[in-house]
Protein backbone atom coordinates (compact mmCIF):
# COMPACT_ATOMS: atom_id res chain seq x y z
CA UNK A 1 0.00 0.00 0.00
CA UNK A 2 1.52 3.34 -1.04
CA UNK A 3 1.04 6.70 0.69
CA UNK A 4 -1.66 7.69 -1.78
CA UNK A 5 -3.81 4.63 -1.07
CA UNK A 6 -3.51 5.04 2.71
CA UNK A 7 -5.19 8.45 2.36
CA UNK A 8 -8.02 7.23 0.11
CA UNK A 9 -11.60 7.54 1.31
CA UNK A 10 -14.09 4.85 0.34
CA UNK A 11 -17.81 4.53 0.90
CA UNK A 12 -18.33 1.90 3.61
CA UNK A 13 -21.50 0.70 1.90
CA UNK A 14 -20.49 0.32 -1.75
CA UNK A 15 -16.70 0.79 -1.68
CA UNK A 16 -16.79 3.72 -4.11
CA UNK A 17 -13.63 5.82 -4.13
CA UNK A 18 -14.66 9.18 -2.65
CA UNK A 19 -11.34 11.00 -2.91
CA UNK A 20 -8.43 11.45 -0.59
CA UNK A 21 -6.98 13.62 2.14
CA UNK A 22 -3.68 15.14 1.17
CA UNK A 23 -1.65 16.85 3.89
CA UNK A 24 0.48 19.76 2.77
CA UNK A 25 3.00 20.79 5.37
CA UNK A 26 2.24 20.77 9.06
CA UNK A 27 -0.42 23.49 8.98
CA UNK A 28 -2.54 22.60 5.97
CA UNK A 29 -4.61 19.80 4.52
CA UNK A 30 -7.33 19.43 1.96
CA UNK A 31 -9.73 16.80 0.86
CA UNK A 32 -10.89 16.28 -2.70
CA UNK A 33 -14.14 14.41 -3.24
CA UNK A 34 -16.24 13.77 -6.29
CA UNK A 35 -19.90 13.80 -5.39
CA UNK A 36 -21.37 11.55 -8.09
CA UNK A 37 -24.97 12.15 -6.97
CA UNK A 38 -24.88 15.84 -7.84
CA UNK A 39 -21.78 15.71 -10.08
CA UNK A 40 -19.68 18.28 -8.22
CA UNK A 41 -15.98 18.07 -7.44
CA UNK A 42 -15.43 19.39 -3.93
CA UNK A 43 -12.13 20.63 -2.51
CA UNK A 44 -12.29 21.45 1.19
CA UNK A 45 -9.32 23.34 2.60
CA UNK A 46 -8.33 23.49 6.26
CA UNK A 47 -5.58 25.44 8.00
CA UNK A 48 -3.23 27.89 6.32
CA UNK A 49 -3.61 28.11 2.53
CA UNK A 50 -0.88 29.38 0.21
CA UNK A 51 -0.59 29.66 -3.57
CA UNK A 52 1.38 26.41 -3.63
CA UNK A 53 -1.37 24.62 -1.68
CA UNK A 54 -3.95 25.75 -4.23
CA UNK A 55 -1.74 24.64 -7.11
CA UNK A 56 -1.21 21.17 -5.63
CA UNK A 57 -4.92 20.72 -4.92
CA UNK A 58 -5.89 21.67 -8.49
CA UNK A 59 -3.15 19.49 -9.97
CA UNK A 60 -4.72 16.56 -8.12
CA UNK A 61 -8.33 17.58 -8.80
CA UNK A 62 -8.03 18.07 -12.57
CA UNK A 63 -7.40 14.38 -13.42
CA UNK A 64 -10.50 13.49 -11.39
CA UNK A 65 -12.53 16.16 -13.19
CA UNK A 66 -11.38 14.88 -16.58
CA UNK A 67 -12.03 11.23 -15.67
CA UNK A 68 -15.52 12.00 -14.33
CA UNK A 69 -16.28 14.66 -16.96
CA UNK A 70 -17.15 17.00 -14.10
CA UNK A 71 -16.33 20.67 -14.39
CA UNK A 72 -18.34 21.99 -11.46
CA UNK A 73 -15.93 22.81 -8.63
CA UNK A 74 -16.87 23.68 -5.06
CA UNK A 75 -13.91 25.15 -3.17
CA UNK A 76 -14.64 25.36 0.56
CA UNK A 77 -12.33 27.67 2.52
CA UNK A 78 -14.60 28.06 5.59
CA UNK A 79 -12.08 26.29 7.86
CA UNK A 80 -9.05 27.76 6.11
CA UNK A 81 -6.71 30.57 6.99
CA UNK A 82 -6.21 32.37 3.71
CA UNK A 83 -2.78 33.94 3.38
CA UNK A 84 -3.38 35.34 -0.09
CA UNK A 85 -3.56 38.93 -1.19
CA UNK A 86 -6.21 40.05 -3.69
CA UNK A 87 -3.50 40.19 -6.35
CA UNK A 88 -2.61 36.53 -5.64
CA UNK A 89 -6.24 35.52 -6.14
CA UNK A 90 -6.39 37.37 -9.46
CA UNK A 91 -3.09 35.87 -10.64
CA UNK A 92 -4.31 32.41 -9.59
CA UNK A 93 -6.50 32.36 -12.70
CA UNK A 94 -3.38 32.06 -14.89
CA UNK A 95 -2.22 29.05 -12.89
CA UNK A 96 -5.57 27.31 -13.31
CA UNK A 97 -5.44 27.95 -17.07
CA UNK A 98 -2.01 26.29 -17.23
CA UNK A 99 -3.11 23.28 -15.18
CA UNK A 100 -6.18 22.90 -17.39
CA UNK A 101 -4.04 23.06 -20.53
CA UNK A 102 -1.84 20.29 -19.12
CA UNK A 103 -4.96 18.08 -19.14
CA UNK A 104 -6.26 19.29 -22.51
CA UNK A 105 -9.02 21.37 -20.89
CA UNK A 106 -9.99 25.02 -21.06
CA UNK A 107 -10.20 26.13 -17.43
CA UNK A 108 -12.54 28.93 -18.43
CA UNK A 109 -15.19 26.22 -18.91
CA UNK A 110 -15.03 25.35 -15.21
CA UNK A 111 -17.85 26.63 -13.07
CA UNK A 112 -16.39 27.36 -9.63
CA UNK A 113 -18.20 28.22 -6.44
CA UNK A 114 -15.82 29.43 -3.77
CA UNK A 115 -16.94 29.50 -0.16
CA UNK A 116 -14.92 31.95 1.91
CA UNK A 117 -14.83 32.58 5.63
CA UNK A 118 -17.10 35.42 6.71
CA UNK A 119 -13.99 37.32 7.82
CA UNK A 120 -12.49 37.43 4.29
CA UNK A 121 -13.13 40.96 3.06
CA UNK A 122 -11.59 41.20 -0.44
CA UNK A 123 -13.91 38.76 -2.12
CA UNK A 124 -16.05 40.98 -4.39
CA UNK A 125 -13.05 42.52 -6.15
CA UNK A 126 -11.53 39.11 -6.91
CA UNK A 127 -14.90 37.79 -8.17
CA UNK A 128 -15.36 40.79 -10.46
CA UNK A 129 -11.87 40.53 -11.94
CA UNK A 130 -12.21 36.79 -12.56
CA UNK A 131 -15.61 37.27 -14.16
CA UNK A 132 -14.26 40.07 -16.37
CA UNK A 133 -11.54 37.68 -17.56
CA UNK A 134 -14.10 35.13 -18.70
CA UNK A 135 -14.22 32.76 -15.74
CA UNK A 136 -17.46 31.34 -14.34
CA UNK A 137 -16.84 31.96 -10.68
CA UNK A 138 -18.90 33.17 -7.75
CA UNK A 139 -18.00 33.65 -4.11
CA UNK A 140 -20.25 32.54 -1.26
CA UNK A 141 -20.38 32.48 2.51
CA UNK A 142 -22.34 29.18 2.75
CA UNK A 143 -22.35 25.74 1.13
CA UNK A 144 -26.05 25.51 0.26
CA UNK A 145 -26.14 28.64 -1.89
CA UNK A 146 -22.86 27.66 -3.54
CA UNK A 147 -24.22 24.23 -4.55
CA UNK A 148 -27.48 25.74 -5.74
CA UNK A 149 -25.60 28.16 -8.00
CA UNK A 150 -23.37 25.39 -9.38
CA UNK A 151 -26.36 23.21 -10.23
CA UNK A 152 -28.38 26.03 -11.86
CA UNK A 153 -28.17 25.81 -15.67
CA UNK A 154 -25.90 22.79 -15.38
Backbone as numpy.savetxt, mean C-alpha at the origin, in Angstrom:
# Nx Ny Nz CAx CAy CAz Cx Cy Cz
12.33 -24.72 5.46 11.48 -23.56 5.46 12.38 -22.32 5.46
12.19 -21.44 4.46 12.99 -20.22 4.42 12.35 -19.12 5.23
13.05 -17.98 5.36 12.52 -16.86 6.15 11.18 -16.38 5.61
11.05 -16.35 4.30 9.82 -15.87 3.68 8.64 -16.75 4.10
8.79 -18.06 4.07 7.67 -18.93 4.39 7.32 -18.91 5.88
8.28 -18.61 6.74 7.97 -18.51 8.17 7.05 -17.33 8.45
7.09 -16.30 7.61 6.29 -15.11 7.82 4.97 -15.15 7.05
4.68 -16.23 6.36 3.45 -16.33 5.57 2.24 -16.48 6.49
1.16 -15.87 6.08 -0.12 -16.02 6.77 -1.02 -16.88 5.91
-1.70 -17.84 6.52 -2.61 -18.71 5.80 -3.94 -18.76 6.54
-5.01 -18.86 5.77 -6.33 -19.03 6.36 -6.37 -20.38 7.07
-6.83 -20.39 8.32 -6.85 -21.65 9.07 -7.97 -22.57 8.59
-8.92 -22.03 7.85 -10.03 -22.86 7.36 -9.68 -23.51 6.02
-9.23 -22.69 5.05 -9.01 -23.24 3.71 -7.55 -23.30 3.30
-6.64 -22.72 4.10 -5.22 -22.77 3.78 -4.77 -21.74 2.76
-5.65 -20.84 2.34 -5.31 -19.84 1.35 -4.19 -18.94 1.86
-3.22 -18.65 1.00 -2.15 -17.74 1.33 -2.74 -16.33 1.43
-2.61 -15.70 2.59 -3.18 -14.38 2.81 -2.15 -13.26 2.71
-0.89 -13.59 2.61 0.14 -12.56 2.55 1.22 -12.88 3.55
1.99 -11.88 3.92 3.05 -12.11 4.87 3.38 -10.84 5.65
4.00 -11.05 6.80 4.49 -9.94 7.60 5.97 -9.84 7.31
6.40 -8.64 6.96 7.80 -8.42 6.63 8.38 -7.35 7.54
9.21 -7.73 8.50 9.82 -6.71 9.35 10.87 -5.93 8.57
10.93 -4.64 8.83 11.96 -3.79 8.23 12.62 -3.05 9.37
13.81 -3.42 9.72 14.48 -2.77 10.83 13.80 -3.10 12.15
14.25 -2.49 13.20 13.72 -2.79 14.52 12.42 -2.05 14.79
12.18 -0.93 14.11 11.05 -0.07 14.44 9.88 -0.16 13.49
9.94 -1.01 12.49 8.94 -0.96 11.43 8.56 -2.35 10.97
7.31 -2.54 10.65 6.87 -3.76 9.98 5.64 -3.43 9.16
5.35 -4.29 8.21 4.15 -4.13 7.42 3.62 -5.50 7.08
2.36 -5.51 6.75 1.74 -6.76 6.32 1.04 -6.48 4.99
1.24 -7.38 4.07 0.59 -7.28 2.76 -0.41 -8.43 2.68
-1.66 -8.11 2.39 -2.66 -9.15 2.22 -3.48 -8.86 0.97
-3.83 -9.92 0.28 -4.76 -9.79 -0.83 -6.11 -10.29 -0.35
-7.07 -9.41 -0.35 -8.43 -9.76 0.07 -9.19 -10.19 -1.18
-9.28 -11.49 -1.40 -9.89 -12.01 -2.63 -11.40 -11.78 -2.67
-12.04 -11.64 -1.52 -13.49 -11.41 -1.51 -13.86 -10.08 -2.14
-13.09 -9.04 -1.83 -13.40 -7.72 -2.38 -12.34 -7.24 -3.38
-11.35 -8.09 -3.63 -10.30 -7.84 -4.62 -9.55 -6.53 -4.38
-9.02 -6.42 -3.15 -8.20 -5.28 -2.76 -6.90 -5.81 -2.17
-5.80 -5.18 -2.56 -4.50 -5.49 -1.98 -4.26 -4.49 -0.85
-4.09 -5.02 0.35 -3.95 -4.17 1.53 -2.51 -4.21 2.04
-1.96 -3.03 2.32 -0.65 -2.92 2.95 -0.85 -2.12 4.23
-0.64 -2.77 5.35 -0.81 -2.11 6.65 0.57 -1.87 7.24
0.87 -0.61 7.51 2.16 -0.22 8.06 2.03 0.02 9.56
3.10 -0.31 10.28 3.15 -0.07 11.72 4.53 0.45 12.07
4.61 1.34 13.04 5.90 1.89 13.46 6.37 2.98 12.52
7.65 3.26 12.58 8.25 4.33 11.78 8.32 3.93 10.31
7.89 4.82 9.43 7.86 4.55 7.99 8.79 5.54 7.28
9.69 5.00 6.47 10.60 5.82 5.67 10.35 5.56 4.19
11.01 6.33 3.34 10.88 6.11 1.89 11.33 4.70 1.52
12.38 4.21 2.13 12.86 2.86 1.83 11.85 1.79 2.24
11.15 2.01 3.34 10.11 1.07 3.78 8.99 0.99 2.74
8.57 2.16 2.25 7.53 2.20 1.23 7.98 1.46 -0.03
9.20 1.72 -0.43 9.74 1.09 -1.65 9.74 -0.44 -1.50
10.23 -0.93 -0.38 10.26 -2.39 -0.17 8.86 -2.99 -0.18
7.93 -2.33 0.48 6.56 -2.84 0.54 5.96 -2.92 -0.86
6.14 -1.88 -1.67 5.59 -1.89 -3.03 6.31 -2.88 -3.93
7.60 -3.06 -3.73 8.33 -4.07 -4.51 7.80 -5.47 -4.22
7.33 -5.70 -3.01 6.76 -7.00 -2.66 5.28 -7.09 -3.03
4.58 -5.96 -3.04 3.15 -5.97 -3.34 2.88 -6.09 -4.84
3.72 -5.49 -5.68 3.45 -5.49 -7.11 3.36 -6.89 -7.72
4.25 -7.83 -7.39 4.08 -9.17 -7.96 2.75 -9.82 -7.57
2.28 -9.54 -6.36 0.98 -10.07 -5.93 -0.13 -9.43 -6.75
-0.04 -8.12 -6.94 -1.05 -7.40 -7.73 -1.11 -7.94 -9.15
0.04 -8.16 -9.74 0.09 -8.68 -11.12 -0.48 -10.09 -11.18
-0.07 -10.94 -10.24 -0.55 -12.33 -10.21 -2.07 -12.39 -10.04
-2.60 -11.54 -9.16 -4.04 -11.56 -8.87 -4.85 -10.63 -9.77
-4.16 -9.90 -10.64 -4.80 -8.90 -11.50 -5.63 -7.94 -10.66
-5.02 -7.46 -9.60 -5.67 -6.56 -8.64 -4.89 -5.26 -8.58
-5.53 -4.17 -8.93 -4.85 -2.89 -8.93 -5.57 -1.87 -8.06
-6.25 -2.40 -7.04 -6.86 -1.57 -6.00 -6.02 -1.75 -4.74
-5.35 -0.69 -4.32 -4.45 -0.75 -3.17 -5.03 0.05 -2.01
-5.02 -0.55 -0.84 -5.40 0.12 0.40 -4.13 0.19 1.26
-3.63 1.39 1.46 -2.43 1.59 2.29 -2.87 2.18 3.62
-2.70 1.41 4.69 -3.16 1.80 6.02 -1.96 2.24 6.86
-1.93 3.54 7.17 -0.85 4.12 7.98 -1.35 4.53 9.37
-2.53 4.06 9.78 -3.12 4.50 11.05 -2.18 4.22 12.23
-1.49 3.08 12.21 -0.60 2.73 13.32 0.86 3.05 13.00
1.07 3.88 12.00 2.43 4.20 11.57 2.86 5.57 12.07
4.15 5.71 12.18 4.77 7.01 12.45 5.40 7.42 11.13
4.84 8.43 10.51 5.27 8.82 9.17 6.39 9.84 9.28
7.55 9.47 8.79 8.70 10.38 8.84 9.00 10.89 7.43
7.95 11.28 6.73 8.09 11.78 5.37 7.62 13.22 5.30
8.35 14.01 4.52 7.91 15.37 4.27 6.94 15.35 3.09
6.20 16.42 2.89 5.27 16.50 1.77 6.01 16.25 0.47
7.19 16.82 0.32 7.98 16.63 -0.89 8.28 15.15 -1.13
8.59 14.41 -0.06 8.86 12.97 -0.18 7.65 12.23 -0.71
6.48 12.61 -0.23 5.24 11.96 -0.68 5.02 12.22 -2.17
5.25 13.46 -2.59 5.09 13.81 -4.00 6.10 13.06 -4.87
7.34 13.00 -4.43 8.39 12.31 -5.18 8.18 10.79 -5.20
7.44 10.28 -4.23 7.17 8.85 -4.13 6.47 8.33 -5.39
5.69 9.19 -6.03 4.98 8.80 -7.24 5.94 8.31 -8.31
7.10 8.93 -8.44 8.10 8.50 -9.43 8.61 7.10 -9.12
8.79 6.82 -7.84 9.26 5.49 -7.43 8.23 4.42 -7.78
6.96 4.72 -7.52 5.90 3.76 -7.85 5.86 3.51 -9.36
6.02 4.57 -10.15 6.04 4.40 -11.61 7.14 3.43 -12.03
8.32 3.60 -11.44 9.47 2.74 -11.77 9.20 1.29 -11.37
8.68 1.09 -10.17 8.37 -0.28 -9.72 7.34 -0.91 -10.64
6.31 -0.15 -11.00 5.29 -0.66 -11.93 5.90 -1.04 -13.27
6.78 -0.20 -13.80 7.43 -0.50 -15.07 8.23 -1.79 -14.99
8.87 -2.04 -13.85 9.64 -3.27 -13.66 8.76 -4.51 -13.80
7.46 -4.36 -13.56 6.51 -5.48 -13.68 5.61 -5.34 -14.90
5.98 -4.44 -15.82 5.22 -4.27 -17.05 3.87 -3.61 -16.83
3.73 -2.82 -15.76 2.46 -2.19 -15.43 2.60 -0.67 -15.39
1.54 0.02 -15.72 1.49 1.46 -15.60 0.90 1.79 -14.23
1.72 2.30 -13.34 1.28 2.57 -11.97 0.18 3.63 -11.91
0.02 4.39 -12.98 -1.07 5.38 -12.97 -2.44 4.69 -13.05
-2.46 3.41 -13.41 -3.71 2.67 -13.45 -4.12 2.15 -12.07
-3.20 2.20 -11.11 -3.56 1.79 -9.75 -4.58 2.76 -9.18
-5.46 2.23 -8.39 -6.37 3.07 -7.61 -5.96 2.86 -6.16
-5.47 3.94 -5.51 -4.91 3.80 -4.17 -5.65 4.65 -3.16
-6.15 3.98 -2.13 -6.73 4.67 -0.98 -5.68 4.62 0.13
-5.36 5.78 0.65 -4.34 5.87 1.69 -5.01 6.38 2.96
-4.88 5.58 4.02 -5.47 5.95 5.30 -4.34 6.48 6.18
-4.48 7.73 6.58 -3.45 8.39 7.37 -3.92 8.60 8.80
-2.96 8.69 9.72 -3.35 9.02 11.09 -4.01 10.40 11.12
-4.92 10.59 12.04 -5.62 11.86 12.17 -4.61 13.01 12.35
-3.49 12.72 12.97 -2.51 13.76 13.28 -1.72 14.23 12.05
-1.78 13.49 10.94 -1.01 13.87 9.75 -1.71 15.03 9.06
-1.02 16.16 8.96 -1.66 17.40 8.52 -1.47 17.74 7.04
-0.45 17.21 6.38 -0.11 17.65 5.02 -0.81 16.84 3.93
-1.86 16.17 4.26 -2.44 15.21 3.34 -3.10 15.81 2.10
-3.83 16.87 2.22 -4.57 17.42 1.07 -3.63 17.87 -0.04
-2.52 18.50 0.32 -1.57 18.97 -0.69 -1.03 17.78 -1.49
-0.61 16.73 -0.78 -0.06 15.55 -1.45 -1.10 14.90 -2.36
-2.34 14.81 -1.90 -3.42 14.23 -2.71 -3.65 15.05 -3.97
-3.66 16.35 -3.86 -3.88 17.23 -5.00 -2.76 17.11 -6.02
-1.52 17.09 -5.56 -0.39 16.97 -6.48 -0.43 15.64 -7.20
-0.67 14.56 -6.48 -0.73 13.23 -7.10 -1.85 13.16 -8.12
-3.00 13.70 -7.78 -4.13 13.71 -8.70 -3.81 14.52 -9.96
-3.17 15.67 -9.77 -2.78 16.51 -10.91 -1.78 15.81 -11.83
-1.04 14.87 -11.30 -0.06 14.12 -12.10 -0.65 12.85 -12.71
-1.95 12.68 -12.57 -2.62 11.58 -13.24 -2.79 10.31 -12.43
-2.58 10.38 -11.13 -2.74 9.20 -10.28 -4.14 9.17 -9.68
-4.69 7.96 -9.55 -5.99 7.78 -8.88 -5.70 7.48 -7.41
-5.75 8.53 -6.62 -5.37 8.40 -5.22 -6.27 9.31 -4.39
-6.62 8.80 -3.21 -7.42 9.61 -2.29 -6.98 9.26 -0.88
-6.95 10.27 -0.03 -6.53 10.09 1.35 -7.73 10.08 2.27
-7.66 9.19 3.26 -8.77 8.99 4.19 -8.25 8.94 5.62
-9.19 9.06 6.54 -8.90 8.92 7.97 -9.49 7.63 8.54
-10.28 6.88 7.71 -10.86 5.62 8.21 -10.93 4.58 7.09
-10.92 3.33 7.50 -10.87 2.19 6.59 -12.16 2.04 5.78
-13.30 2.19 6.41 -14.57 1.95 5.72 -14.76 2.86 4.51
-14.52 4.16 4.69 -14.67 5.09 3.57 -13.62 4.83 2.48
-12.43 4.41 2.89 -11.39 4.10 1.92 -11.80 2.90 1.05
-12.31 1.85 1.67 -12.74 0.68 0.91 -13.93 1.01 0.01
-14.85 1.80 0.52 -16.00 2.18 -0.28 -15.55 2.92 -1.54
-14.64 3.86 -1.41 -14.12 4.60 -2.54 -13.42 3.67 -3.54
-12.60 2.76 -3.04 -11.89 1.83 -3.92 -12.87 1.00 -4.74
-13.94 0.55 -4.12 -14.88 -0.35 -4.77 -15.89 0.38 -5.66
-16.04 1.69 -5.50 -16.90 2.47 -6.40 -16.30 2.47 -7.80
-17.12 2.24 -8.79 -16.69 2.25 -10.21 -15.51 1.33 -10.44
-15.50 0.22 -9.78 -14.43 -0.77 -9.92 -14.38 -1.26 -11.29
